[in-house]
Each structure stands twice: as structure tokens, then as C-alpha cells.
Amino acid sequence: QALMGDAVSHAALPGVCIAFMLSGSKSILFFQIGAAAAGVLATFGISYITRHTRIKQDAALAIVLSVFFGFGIVLLTRIQHSGSGNQSGLDTFLFGQAASMMQSDVITMTVISFALIGICSLLFKEFKLMSFDPDFARGLGYPVAWLDQFLMLLIVVAVVVGIQAVGVVLMAAL
């Protein structure tokens, strides 16, 4: 579960690039929507690979992380070499730019972080059981597949909120 945040944060880069290519503007809202869409797609990809093949979760994480991040770097290079590439500033999403954050960004991050902490506190027992022994949790009657996808959604939200501050590469450390 710990590596999932790393995979999702790296997978968010192509979503940011595609959002820029579609909108043509440096809108943080579009960037976050693109990052969220790519993160959700990555979590579904990891779940699909794990459930429908013989590949284990760690290998599925590595596959999705490298494919999405590589595709994001290709898109970022394409944007930088296009006519609007110098204006894009998308390279700051690789390493973040905490100095350029506005007070509203910090407030938004704080509110969403407290909401995530609250949700995780309420479902701590279920998440802990599902993370360490999903078969036992399934035997107790917990909806393991739903809880797993909900936890992945919470990870995606955390990544999308923090990506502007620390970037794709350092989001796993945060």
C-alpha cells in the first residue's frame, strides 16, 4: 500500500500534460482534474493487472509507474518543443514549486488533508485489516474490493492536492 502513493504520483504526470494539451492554459484546476483522472486510471490499471493476471501487485505497480511516467515525460518533451512549450511551466510539476503557492492553495490543502485524516481515522480498522490480511477481512464480511478502491481514491486525492507543492517526484516522500 505504501508504494501505491508513489505509483499514483508518477502516474499523474501524463494527466497534467494531457490537461494542458487539451485546455491550452496553465489552469491549476484543469491540471488537478487531469492528474486525478490519470491517478484513477492508474489505480484501476494496477487492480486489473493484479486481479486478471498472474502478476503480483509489486510488479503491477512497477509496470504502471514506469509506463505512465515514461508517457508523461514523452508528452512533457513534446509540449516543451511545441510553440507554447516555453509558456507552459509544466516542468515545475516534476519537482514542485512550493514558493509559488498562494494562501488559498495552502488552505485548500489543509482542509482536504484534515478531511482525508478524518476519513482514514473513521475507517482505520477496516483499512488496516484489508491492507494486512484481505482474505481474513473478506471472511469477516468486509467489502474488500470496495474498500481497496476507496483507499486508492483517497491516495489519488492526496496526490492531486500535494502535487503542486512538491511535484511528481517528491510526492511519495510527502
PDB file of C-alpha atoms in Angstrom:
ATOM      1  CA  GLN A   1       0.000   0.000   0.000  1.00  0.00           C
ATOM      2  CA  ALA A   2       2.882   2.365   0.682  1.00  0.00           C
ATOM      3  CA  LEU A   3       4.189   2.114  -2.868  1.00  0.00           C
ATOM      4  CA  MET A   4       0.756   2.919  -4.279  1.00  0.00           C
ATOM      5  CA  GLY A   5       1.201   6.623  -3.498  1.00  0.00           C
ATOM      6  CA  ASP A   6       4.500   6.622  -5.352  1.00  0.00           C
ATOM      7  CA  ALA A   7       2.959   4.934  -8.386  1.00  0.00           C
ATOM      8  CA  VAL A   8      -0.052   7.254  -8.413  1.00  0.00           C
ATOM      9  CA  SER A   9       2.087  10.377  -8.067  1.00  0.00           C
ATOM     10  CA  HIS A  10       4.253   9.353 -11.016  1.00  0.00           C
ATOM     11  CA  ALA A  11       1.156   8.372 -12.974  1.00  0.00           C
ATOM     12  CA  ALA A  12      -0.306  11.855 -12.528  1.00  0.00           C
ATOM     13  CA  LEU A  13       2.229  13.467 -14.875  1.00  0.00           C
ATOM     14  CA  PRO A  14       0.581  12.405 -18.162  1.00  0.00           C
ATOM     15  CA  GLY A  15      -2.761  13.616 -16.811  1.00  0.00           C
ATOM     16  CA  VAL A  16      -1.279  17.059 -16.195  1.00  0.00           C
ATOM     17  CA  CYS A  17       0.283  17.116 -19.666  1.00  0.00           C
ATOM     18  CA  ILE A  18      -2.901  15.990 -21.410  1.00  0.00           C
ATOM     19  CA  ALA A  19      -4.912  18.571 -19.470  1.00  0.00           C
ATOM     20  CA  PHE A  20      -2.530  21.271 -20.714  1.00  0.00           C
ATOM     21  CA  MET A  21      -2.679  19.987 -24.282  1.00  0.00           C
ATOM     22  CA  LEU A  22      -6.478  19.955 -24.266  1.00  0.00           C
ATOM     23  CA  SER A  23      -7.043  23.262 -22.493  1.00  0.00           C
ATOM     24  CA  GLY A  24      -4.039  25.206 -23.755  1.00  0.00           C
ATOM     25  CA  SER A  25      -3.857  27.109 -20.466  1.00  0.00           C
ATOM     26  CA  LYS A  26      -1.987  26.821 -17.171  1.00  0.00           C
ATOM     27  CA  SER A  27      -5.106  26.331 -15.101  1.00  0.00           C
ATOM     28  CA  ILE A  28      -4.404  24.552 -11.824  1.00  0.00           C
ATOM     29  CA  LEU A  29      -7.984  23.251 -11.827  1.00  0.00           C
ATOM     30  CA  PHE A  30      -7.507  21.550 -15.214  1.00  0.00           C
ATOM     31  CA  PHE A  31      -4.135  20.210 -14.084  1.00  0.00           C
ATOM     32  CA  GLN A  32      -5.683  18.707 -10.972  1.00  0.00           C
ATOM     33  CA  ILE A  33      -8.562  17.184 -12.935  1.00  0.00           C
ATOM     34  CA  GLY A  34      -6.083  15.649 -15.370  1.00  0.00           C
ATOM     35  CA  ALA A  35      -3.883  14.366 -12.547  1.00  0.00           C
ATOM     36  CA  ALA A  36      -6.901  12.880 -10.773  1.00  0.00           C
ATOM     37  CA  ALA A  37      -8.117  11.168 -13.946  1.00  0.00           C
ATOM     38  CA  ALA A  38      -4.666   9.705 -14.611  1.00  0.00           C
ATOM     39  CA  GLY A  39      -4.343   8.607 -10.976  1.00  0.00           C
ATOM     40  CA  VAL A  40      -7.702   6.857 -11.006  1.00  0.00           C
ATOM     41  CA  LEU A  41      -6.828   5.212 -14.323  1.00  0.00           C
ATOM     42  CA  ALA A  42      -3.520   4.034 -12.825  1.00  0.00           C
ATOM     43  CA  THR A  43      -5.214   2.528  -9.763  1.00  0.00           C
ATOM     44  CA  PHE A  44      -7.713   0.716 -11.961  1.00  0.00           C
ATOM     45  CA  GLY A  45      -4.831  -0.487 -14.139  1.00  0.00           C
ATOM     46  CA  ILE A  46      -2.956  -1.842 -11.134  1.00  0.00           C
ATOM     47  CA  SER A  47      -6.089  -3.533  -9.819  1.00  0.00           C
ATOM     48  CA  TYR A  48      -6.878  -5.021 -13.224  1.00  0.00           C
ATOM     49  CA  ILE A  49      -3.363  -6.376 -13.716  1.00  0.00           C
ATOM     50  CA  THR A  50      -3.325  -7.843 -10.215  1.00  0.00           C
ATOM     51  CA  ARG A  51      -6.750  -9.468 -10.432  1.00  0.00           C
ATOM     52  CA  HIS A  52      -6.756 -10.749 -14.012  1.00  0.00           C
ATOM     53  CA  THR A  53      -3.170 -11.910 -14.496  1.00  0.00           C
ATOM     54  CA  ARG A  54      -0.629 -13.870 -12.513  1.00  0.00           C
ATOM     55  CA  ILE A  55       1.413 -10.724 -11.966  1.00  0.00           C
ATOM     56  CA  LYS A  56       1.779  -9.724  -8.310  1.00  0.00           C
ATOM     57  CA  GLN A  57       0.927  -6.258  -7.028  1.00  0.00           C
ATOM     58  CA  ASP A  58       4.537  -5.055  -6.740  1.00  0.00           C
ATOM     59  CA  ALA A  59       5.207  -5.882 -10.397  1.00  0.00           C
ATOM     60  CA  ALA A  60       1.908  -4.274 -11.416  1.00  0.00           C
ATOM     61  CA  LEU A  61       2.933  -1.132  -9.527  1.00  0.00           C
ATOM     62  CA  ALA A  62       6.257  -1.079 -11.359  1.00  0.00           C
ATOM     63  CA  ILE A  63       4.575  -1.574 -14.736  1.00  0.00           C
ATOM     64  CA  VAL A  64       2.041   1.201 -14.222  1.00  0.00           C
ATOM     65  CA  LEU A  65       4.561   3.597 -12.669  1.00  0.00           C
ATOM     66  CA  SER A  66       7.094   3.229 -15.464  1.00  0.00           C
ATOM     67  CA  VAL A  67       4.573   3.279 -18.312  1.00  0.00           C
ATOM     68  CA  PHE A  68       2.661   6.307 -17.042  1.00  0.00           C
ATOM     69  CA  PHE A  69       5.769   8.263 -16.031  1.00  0.00           C
ATOM     70  CA  GLY A  70       7.513   7.475 -19.309  1.00  0.00           C
ATOM     71  CA  PHE A  71       4.434   8.547 -21.259  1.00  0.00           C
ATOM     72  CA  GLY A  72       4.303  11.737 -19.164  1.00  0.00           C
ATOM     73  CA  ILE A  73       7.939  12.545 -19.928  1.00  0.00           C
ATOM     74  CA  VAL A  74       7.282  11.991 -23.646  1.00  0.00           C
ATOM     75  CA  LEU A  75       4.280  14.333 -23.502  1.00  0.00           C
ATOM     76  CA  LEU A  76       6.244  16.886 -21.480  1.00  0.00           C
ATOM     77  CA  THR A  77       9.053  16.838 -24.051  1.00  0.00           C
ATOM     78  CA  ARG A  78       6.527  17.230 -26.862  1.00  0.00           C
ATOM     79  CA  ILE A  79       4.926  20.204 -25.113  1.00  0.00           C
ATOM     80  CA  GLN A  80       8.288  21.834 -24.432  1.00  0.00           C
ATOM     81  CA  HIS A  81       9.237  21.557 -28.107  1.00  0.00           C
ATOM     82  CA  SER A  82       5.923  22.947 -29.324  1.00  0.00           C
ATOM     83  CA  GLY A  83       5.246  26.644 -29.847  1.00  0.00           C
ATOM     84  CA  SER A  84       3.631  27.083 -26.435  1.00  0.00           C
ATOM     85  CA  GLY A  85       6.205  24.959 -24.583  1.00  0.00           C
ATOM     86  CA  ASN A  86       8.163  27.856 -23.123  1.00  0.00           C
ATOM     87  CA  GLN A  87       4.997  29.301 -21.664  1.00  0.00           C
ATOM     88  CA  SER A  88       3.715  26.079 -20.154  1.00  0.00           C
ATOM     89  CA  GLY A  89       5.800  25.790 -16.963  1.00  0.00           C
ATOM     90  CA  LEU A  90       4.886  22.138 -16.709  1.00  0.00           C
ATOM     91  CA  ASP A  91       8.421  21.188 -15.712  1.00  0.00           C
ATOM     92  CA  THR A  92       7.641  22.595 -12.259  1.00  0.00           C
ATOM     93  CA  PHE A  93       5.230  19.695 -11.809  1.00  0.00           C
ATOM     94  CA  LEU A  94       8.194  17.324 -11.838  1.00  0.00           C
ATOM     95  CA  PHE A  95       9.867  18.813  -8.755  1.00  0.00           C
ATOM     96  CA  GLY A  96       7.191  21.185  -7.435  1.00  0.00           C
ATOM     97  CA  GLN A  97       7.288  24.850  -6.689  1.00  0.00           C
ATOM     98  CA  ALA A  98       6.209  25.447  -3.120  1.00  0.00           C
ATOM     99  CA  ALA A  99       7.367  29.073  -3.209  1.00  0.00           C
ATOM    100  CA  SER A 100       4.700  29.994  -5.758  1.00  0.00           C
ATOM    101  CA  MET A 101       1.779  28.675  -3.722  1.00  0.00           C
ATOM    102  CA  MET A 102      -0.931  31.106  -2.750  1.00  0.00           C
ATOM    103  CA  GLN A 103      -2.629  31.250   0.638  1.00  0.00           C
ATOM    104  CA  SER A 104      -5.773  29.774  -0.911  1.00  0.00           C
ATOM    105  CA  ASP A 105      -3.722  26.760  -2.079  1.00  0.00           C
ATOM    106  CA  VAL A 106      -2.447  26.186   1.456  1.00  0.00           C
ATOM    107  CA  ILE A 107      -5.965  26.489   2.890  1.00  0.00           C
ATOM    108  CA  THR A 108      -7.304  24.049   0.313  1.00  0.00           C
ATOM    109  CA  MET A 109      -4.522  21.577   1.074  1.00  0.00           C
ATOM    110  CA  THR A 110      -5.173  21.893   4.801  1.00  0.00           C
ATOM    111  CA  VAL A 111      -8.934  21.354   4.537  1.00  0.00           C
ATOM    112  CA  ILE A 112      -8.592  18.364   2.231  1.00  0.00           C
ATOM    113  CA  SER A 113      -5.804  16.891   4.382  1.00  0.00           C
ATOM    114  CA  PHE A 114      -7.956  17.090   7.511  1.00  0.00           C
ATOM    115  CA  ALA A 115     -10.853  15.510   5.619  1.00  0.00           C
ATOM    116  CA  LEU A 116      -8.592  12.653   4.485  1.00  0.00           C
ATOM    117  CA  ILE A 117      -7.264  12.177   8.018  1.00  0.00           C
ATOM    118  CA  GLY A 118     -10.821  12.104   9.343  1.00  0.00           C
ATOM    119  CA  ILE A 119     -11.958   9.515   6.803  1.00  0.00           C
ATOM    120  CA  CYS A 120      -8.904   7.365   7.467  1.00  0.00           C
ATOM    121  CA  SER A 121      -9.478   7.637  11.229  1.00  0.00           C
ATOM    122  CA  LEU A 122     -13.086   6.504  10.853  1.00  0.00           C
ATOM    123  CA  LEU A 123     -12.154   3.549   8.648  1.00  0.00           C
ATOM    124  CA  PHE A 124      -8.796   2.761  10.280  1.00  0.00           C
ATOM    125  CA  LYS A 125      -9.760  -0.706  11.465  1.00  0.00           C
ATOM    126  CA  GLU A 126     -11.128  -1.706   8.071  1.00  0.00           C
ATOM    127  CA  PHE A 127      -8.178  -0.250   6.134  1.00  0.00           C
ATOM    128  CA  LYS A 128      -5.667  -1.896   8.467  1.00  0.00           C
ATOM    129  CA  LEU A 129      -7.336  -5.276   8.215  1.00  0.00           C
ATOM    130  CA  MET A 130      -7.730  -5.007   4.450  1.00  0.00           C
ATOM    131  CA  SER A 131      -4.106  -3.929   3.978  1.00  0.00           C
ATOM    132  CA  PHE A 132      -2.540  -6.702   6.055  1.00  0.00           C
ATOM    133  CA  ASP A 133      -4.940  -9.639   5.567  1.00  0.00           C
ATOM    134  CA  PRO A 134      -7.547  -9.141   2.827  1.00  0.00           C
ATOM    135  CA  ASP A 135      -8.628 -12.796   2.933  1.00  0.00           C
ATOM    136  CA  PHE A 136      -9.474 -12.557   6.635  1.00  0.00           C
ATOM    137  CA  ALA A 137     -11.295  -9.254   6.029  1.00  0.00           C
ATOM    138  CA  ARG A 138     -13.283 -10.900   3.232  1.00  0.00           C
ATOM    139  CA  GLY A 139     -14.086 -13.777   5.597  1.00  0.00           C
ATOM    140  CA  LEU A 140     -15.427 -11.318   8.163  1.00  0.00           C
ATOM    141  CA  GLY A 141     -17.755  -9.890   5.529  1.00  0.00           C
ATOM    142  CA  TYR A 142     -15.986  -6.634   4.713  1.00  0.00           C
ATOM    143  CA  PRO A 143     -16.342  -5.397   1.124  1.00  0.00           C
ATOM    144  CA  VAL A 144     -12.614  -5.706   0.402  1.00  0.00           C
ATOM    145  CA  ALA A 145     -12.769  -4.687  -3.271  1.00  0.00           C
ATOM    146  CA  TRP A 146     -14.794  -1.568  -2.439  1.00  0.00           C
ATOM    147  CA  LEU A 147     -12.546  -0.643   0.491  1.00  0.00           C
ATOM    148  CA  ASP A 148      -9.444  -1.145  -1.663  1.00  0.00           C
ATOM    149  CA  GLN A 149     -10.750   1.136  -4.410  1.00  0.00           C
ATOM    150  CA  PHE A 150     -11.877   3.708  -1.840  1.00  0.00           C
ATOM    151  CA  LEU A 151      -8.412   3.717  -0.278  1.00  0.00           C
ATOM    152  CA  MET A 152      -6.916   4.181  -3.743  1.00  0.00           C
ATOM    153  CA  LEU A 153      -9.270   7.115  -4.333  1.00  0.00           C
ATOM    154  CA  LEU A 154      -8.095   8.696  -1.080  1.00  0.00           C
ATOM    155  CA  ILE A 155      -4.490   8.250  -2.194  1.00  0.00           C
ATOM    156  CA  VAL A 156      -5.298   9.881  -5.542  1.00  0.00           C
ATOM    157  CA  VAL A 157      -6.898  12.848  -3.764  1.00  0.00           C
ATOM    158  CA  ALA A 158      -3.850  13.245  -1.511  1.00  0.00           C
ATOM    159  CA  VAL A 159      -1.514  13.129  -4.502  1.00  0.00           C
ATOM    160  CA  VAL A 160      -3.531  15.608  -6.538  1.00  0.00           C
ATOM    161  CA  VAL A 161      -3.690  18.063  -3.658  1.00  0.00           C
ATOM    162  CA  GLY A 162       0.036  17.929  -2.925  1.00  0.00           C
ATOM    163  CA  ILE A 163       1.439  17.694  -6.430  1.00  0.00           C
ATOM    164  CA  GLN A 164       1.659  21.457  -6.917  1.00  0.00           C
ATOM    165  CA  ALA A 165       3.750  21.921  -3.802  1.00  0.00           C
ATOM    166  CA  VAL A 166       6.312  19.143  -4.062  1.00  0.00           C
ATOM    167  CA  GLY A 167       5.925  17.767  -7.572  1.00  0.00           C
ATOM    168  CA  VAL A 168       5.528  14.331  -9.034  1.00  0.00           C
ATOM    169  CA  VAL A 169       8.921  13.025  -7.987  1.00  0.00           C
ATOM    170  CA  LEU A 170       8.777  14.073  -4.316  1.00  0.00           C
ATOM    171  CA  MET A 171       5.091  13.328  -3.724  1.00  0.00           C
ATOM    172  CA  ALA A 172       5.920   9.848  -2.413  1.00  0.00           C
ATOM    173  CA  ALA A 173       8.102  11.374   0.313  1.00  0.00           C
ATOM    174  CA  LEU A 174       5.303  13.721   1.371  1.00  0.00           C
TER     175      LEU A 174
END
